[in-house]
């Protein structure tokens, strides 16, 4: 599982599919589609995966992911 950052599914876990680095999700309530790209972040010996929304700046996504990782420690 990987946490979504940005878009309609912000903060939710979405499953990872082997070999898939882009995922399009549809929000049943709003009818809006969001496009996410799988991003890996390595800190020390730990490996984290996140889905970054195409609607946001990459550097903003990294900052949010770093905050999430810091809160898990």
Tab-separated table of N, CA and C in Angstrom:
chain	number	residue	atom	x	y	z
A	1	UNK	N	0.846	-1.183	0.000
A	1	UNK	CA	0.000	0.000	0.000
A	1	UNK	C	0.884	1.236	0.000
A	2	UNK	N	0.362	2.296	-0.588
A	2	UNK	CA	1.075	3.566	-0.631
A	2	UNK	C	0.064	4.681	-0.380
A	3	UNK	N	0.488	5.689	0.349
A	3	UNK	CA	-0.388	6.806	0.701
A	3	UNK	C	-0.440	7.799	-0.449
A	4	UNK	N	-1.639	8.273	-0.761
A	4	UNK	CA	-1.826	9.308	-1.778
A	4	UNK	C	-1.504	10.675	-1.180
A	5	UNK	N	-0.820	11.482	-1.960
A	5	UNK	CA	-0.533	12.852	-1.570
A	5	UNK	C	-1.110	13.763	-2.643
A	6	UNK	N	-2.078	14.580	-2.227
A	6	UNK	CA	-2.756	15.474	-3.161
A	6	UNK	C	-3.923	14.782	-3.848
A	7	UNK	N	-4.647	15.539	-4.641
A	7	UNK	CA	-5.782	14.993	-5.392
A	7	UNK	C	-6.948	14.627	-4.494
A	8	UNK	N	-7.951	14.006	-5.078
A	8	UNK	CA	-9.171	13.635	-4.360
A	8	UNK	C	-8.964	12.561	-3.309
A	9	UNK	N	-7.890	11.788	-3.425
A	9	UNK	CA	-7.660	10.676	-2.504
A	9	UNK	C	-6.537	10.977	-1.513
A	10	UNK	N	-6.261	12.247	-1.280
A	10	UNK	CA	-5.204	12.678	-0.374
A	10	UNK	C	-5.332	11.998	0.990
A	11	UNK	N	-4.236	11.373	1.436
A	11	UNK	CA	-4.201	10.727	2.738
A	11	UNK	C	-4.702	9.295	2.758
A	12	UNK	N	-5.245	8.812	1.665
A	12	UNK	CA	-5.768	7.446	1.620
A	12	UNK	C	-4.712	6.488	1.087
A	13	UNK	N	-4.800	5.242	1.529
A	13	UNK	CA	-3.920	4.192	1.015
A	13	UNK	C	-4.513	3.602	-0.248
A	14	UNK	N	-3.678	3.484	-1.271
A	14	UNK	CA	-4.073	2.790	-2.491
A	14	UNK	C	-3.110	1.641	-2.714
A	15	UNK	N	-3.604	0.523	-3.205
A	15	UNK	CA	-2.717	-0.618	-3.421
A	15	UNK	C	-1.720	-0.351	-4.543
A	16	UNK	N	-0.565	-0.974	-4.423
A	16	UNK	CA	0.439	-0.927	-5.473
A	16	UNK	C	0.258	-2.160	-6.349
A	17	UNK	N	0.347	-1.966	-7.646
A	17	UNK	CA	0.265	-3.066	-8.594
A	17	UNK	C	1.647	-3.218	-9.213
A	18	UNK	N	2.192	-4.425	-9.130
A	18	UNK	CA	3.542	-4.657	-9.637
A	18	UNK	C	3.663	-4.222	-11.092
A	19	UNK	N	4.692	-3.451	-11.361
A	19	UNK	CA	4.939	-2.977	-12.719
A	19	UNK	C	4.145	-1.734	-13.094
A	20	UNK	N	3.330	-1.239	-12.188
A	20	UNK	CA	2.499	-0.061	-12.491
A	20	UNK	C	2.988	1.131	-11.677
A	21	UNK	N	3.370	2.200	-12.374
A	21	UNK	CA	3.864	3.388	-11.674
A	21	UNK	C	2.924	4.581	-11.837
A	22	UNK	N	1.873	4.409	-12.623
A	22	UNK	CA	0.866	5.456	-12.796
A	22	UNK	C	-0.502	4.840	-12.528
A	23	UNK	N	-1.323	5.557	-11.770
A	23	UNK	CA	-2.653	5.045	-11.446
A	23	UNK	C	-3.677	6.159	-11.613
A	24	UNK	N	-4.729	5.866	-12.362
A	24	UNK	CA	-5.828	6.806	-12.526
A	24	UNK	C	-6.977	6.332	-11.643
A	25	UNK	N	-7.447	7.226	-10.787
A	25	UNK	CA	-8.534	6.868	-9.883
A	25	UNK	C	-9.721	7.776	-10.142
A	26	UNK	N	-10.908	7.241	-9.957
A	26	UNK	CA	-12.131	8.010	-10.143
A	26	UNK	C	-12.858	8.137	-8.817
A	27	UNK	N	-13.260	9.358	-8.499
A	27	UNK	CA	-14.007	9.626	-7.285
A	27	UNK	C	-15.491	9.478	-7.606
A	28	UNK	N	-16.141	8.492	-7.007
A	28	UNK	CA	-17.550	8.210	-7.290
A	28	UNK	C	-18.455	9.368	-6.873
A	29	UNK	N	-18.053	10.110	-5.833
A	29	UNK	CA	-18.889	11.210	-5.343
A	29	UNK	C	-18.842	12.434	-6.245
A	30	UNK	N	-17.636	12.777	-6.728
A	30	UNK	CA	-17.486	13.997	-7.527
A	30	UNK	C	-17.442	13.717	-9.024
A	31	UNK	N	-17.164	12.483	-9.389
A	31	UNK	CA	-17.027	12.142	-10.799
A	31	UNK	C	-15.683	12.575	-11.382
A	32	UNK	N	-14.825	13.143	-10.543
A	32	UNK	CA	-13.522	13.634	-10.990
A	32	UNK	C	-12.498	12.504	-10.985
A	33	UNK	N	-11.640	12.505	-11.982
A	33	UNK	CA	-10.554	11.528	-12.057
A	33	UNK	C	-9.261	12.192	-11.603
A	34	UNK	N	-8.429	11.447	-10.885
A	34	UNK	CA	-7.122	11.926	-10.444
A	34	UNK	C	-6.057	10.984	-10.976
A	35	UNK	N	-4.945	11.553	-11.387
A	35	UNK	CA	-3.826	10.768	-11.881
A	35	UNK	C	-2.707	10.820	-10.845
A	36	UNK	N	-2.208	9.661	-10.454
A	36	UNK	CA	-1.146	9.563	-9.454
A	36	UNK	C	0.050	8.831	-10.027
A	37	UNK	N	1.235	9.259	-9.593
A	37	UNK	CA	2.486	8.609	-9.977
A	37	UNK	C	3.154	8.059	-8.718
A	38	UNK	N	3.609	6.824	-8.793
A	38	UNK	CA	4.250	6.176	-7.652
A	38	UNK	C	5.652	6.742	-7.453
A	39	UNK	N	5.934	7.189	-6.238
A	39	UNK	CA	7.238	7.751	-5.893
A	39	UNK	C	7.797	6.996	-4.694
A	40	UNK	N	9.049	6.623	-4.777
A	40	UNK	CA	9.724	5.942	-3.671
A	40	UNK	C	10.634	6.930	-2.960
A	41	UNK	N	10.630	6.864	-1.646
A	41	UNK	CA	11.515	7.681	-0.833
A	41	UNK	C	12.258	6.738	0.107
A	42	UNK	N	13.578	6.870	0.135
A	42	UNK	CA	14.414	6.025	0.982
A	42	UNK	C	15.038	6.901	2.054
A	43	UNK	N	14.858	6.474	3.293
A	43	UNK	CA	15.459	7.183	4.422
A	43	UNK	C	16.178	6.144	5.266
A	44	UNK	N	17.497	6.227	5.266
A	44	UNK	CA	18.294	5.218	5.966
A	44	UNK	C	18.082	3.859	5.325
A	45	UNK	N	17.659	2.887	6.125
A	45	UNK	CA	17.379	1.545	5.606
A	45	UNK	C	15.903	1.335	5.283
A	46	UNK	N	15.100	2.374	5.471
A	46	UNK	CA	13.653	2.250	5.264
A	46	UNK	C	13.251	2.768	3.890
A	47	UNK	N	12.298	2.068	3.295
A	47	UNK	CA	11.813	2.378	1.954
A	47	UNK	C	10.325	2.663	2.035
A	48	UNK	N	9.899	3.827	1.548
A	48	UNK	CA	8.494	4.237	1.594
A	48	UNK	C	7.999	4.518	0.180
A	49	UNK	N	6.748	4.173	-0.088
A	49	UNK	CA	6.131	4.468	-1.371
A	49	UNK	C	4.926	5.378	-1.172
A	50	UNK	N	4.787	6.332	-2.067
A	50	UNK	CA	3.674	7.268	-2.053
A	50	UNK	C	3.150	7.435	-3.467
A	51	UNK	N	1.863	7.738	-3.564
A	51	UNK	CA	1.262	8.126	-4.841
A	51	UNK	C	1.178	9.653	-4.844
A	52	UNK	N	1.918	10.314	-5.743
A	52	UNK	CA	1.890	11.772	-5.857
A	52	UNK	C	0.880	12.152	-6.939
A	53	UNK	N	-0.015	13.070	-6.609
A	53	UNK	CA	-0.995	13.553	-7.575
A	53	UNK	C	-0.308	14.412	-8.632
A	54	UNK	N	-0.758	14.284	-9.863
A	54	UNK	CA	-0.250	15.139	-10.940
A	54	UNK	C	-0.709	16.582	-10.770
A	55	UNK	N	-1.663	16.812	-9.870
A	55	UNK	CA	-2.188	18.157	-9.645
A	55	UNK	C	-1.275	19.016	-8.786
A	56	UNK	N	-0.198	18.438	-8.265
A	56	UNK	CA	0.650	19.206	-7.347
A	56	UNK	C	2.097	19.223	-7.809
A	57	UNK	N	2.845	20.152	-7.262
A	57	UNK	CA	4.257	20.299	-7.540
A	57	UNK	C	5.013	19.159	-6.852
A	58	UNK	N	5.985	18.566	-7.554
A	58	UNK	CA	6.739	17.442	-7.013
A	58	UNK	C	7.423	17.794	-5.692
A	59	UNK	N	8.051	18.970	-5.615
A	59	UNK	CA	8.772	19.336	-4.387
A	59	UNK	C	7.820	19.484	-3.203
A	60	UNK	N	6.585	19.945	-3.452
A	60	UNK	CA	5.591	20.018	-2.378
A	60	UNK	C	5.213	18.617	-1.906
A	61	UNK	N	5.101	17.690	-2.856
A	61	UNK	CA	4.797	16.306	-2.499
A	61	UNK	C	5.882	15.676	-1.651
A	62	UNK	N	7.134	15.957	-1.974
A	62	UNK	CA	8.256	15.422	-1.195
A	62	UNK	C	8.216	15.969	0.231
A	63	UNK	N	7.938	17.255	0.382
A	63	UNK	CA	7.859	17.856	1.718
A	63	UNK	C	6.768	17.197	2.555
A	64	UNK	N	5.613	16.943	1.949
A	64	UNK	CA	4.507	16.292	2.660
A	64	UNK	C	4.897	14.856	3.030
A	65	UNK	N	5.512	14.136	2.086
A	65	UNK	CA	5.946	12.756	2.355
A	65	UNK	C	6.953	12.718	3.501
A	66	UNK	N	7.872	13.676	3.525
A	66	UNK	CA	8.857	13.721	4.609
A	66	UNK	C	8.186	13.947	5.962
A	67	UNK	N	7.147	14.762	5.999
A	67	UNK	CA	6.407	14.983	7.253
A	67	UNK	C	5.713	13.699	7.703
A	68	UNK	N	5.132	12.975	6.748
A	68	UNK	CA	4.454	11.710	7.073
A	68	UNK	C	5.468	10.714	7.638
A	69	UNK	N	6.626	10.612	6.989
A	69	UNK	CA	7.665	9.689	7.451
A	69	UNK	C	8.136	10.074	8.852
A	70	UNK	N	8.337	11.362	9.066
A	70	UNK	CA	8.795	11.836	10.379
A	70	UNK	C	7.787	11.498	11.478
A	71	UNK	N	6.495	11.594	11.182
A	71	UNK	CA	5.457	11.275	12.157
A	71	UNK	C	5.379	9.789	12.475
A	72	UNK	N	5.851	8.936	11.545
A	72	UNK	CA	5.839	7.485	11.778
A	72	UNK	C	6.988	7.035	12.662
A	73	UNK	N	8.019	7.843	12.766
A	73	UNK	CA	9.200	7.441	13.540
A	73	UNK	C	8.959	7.549	15.027
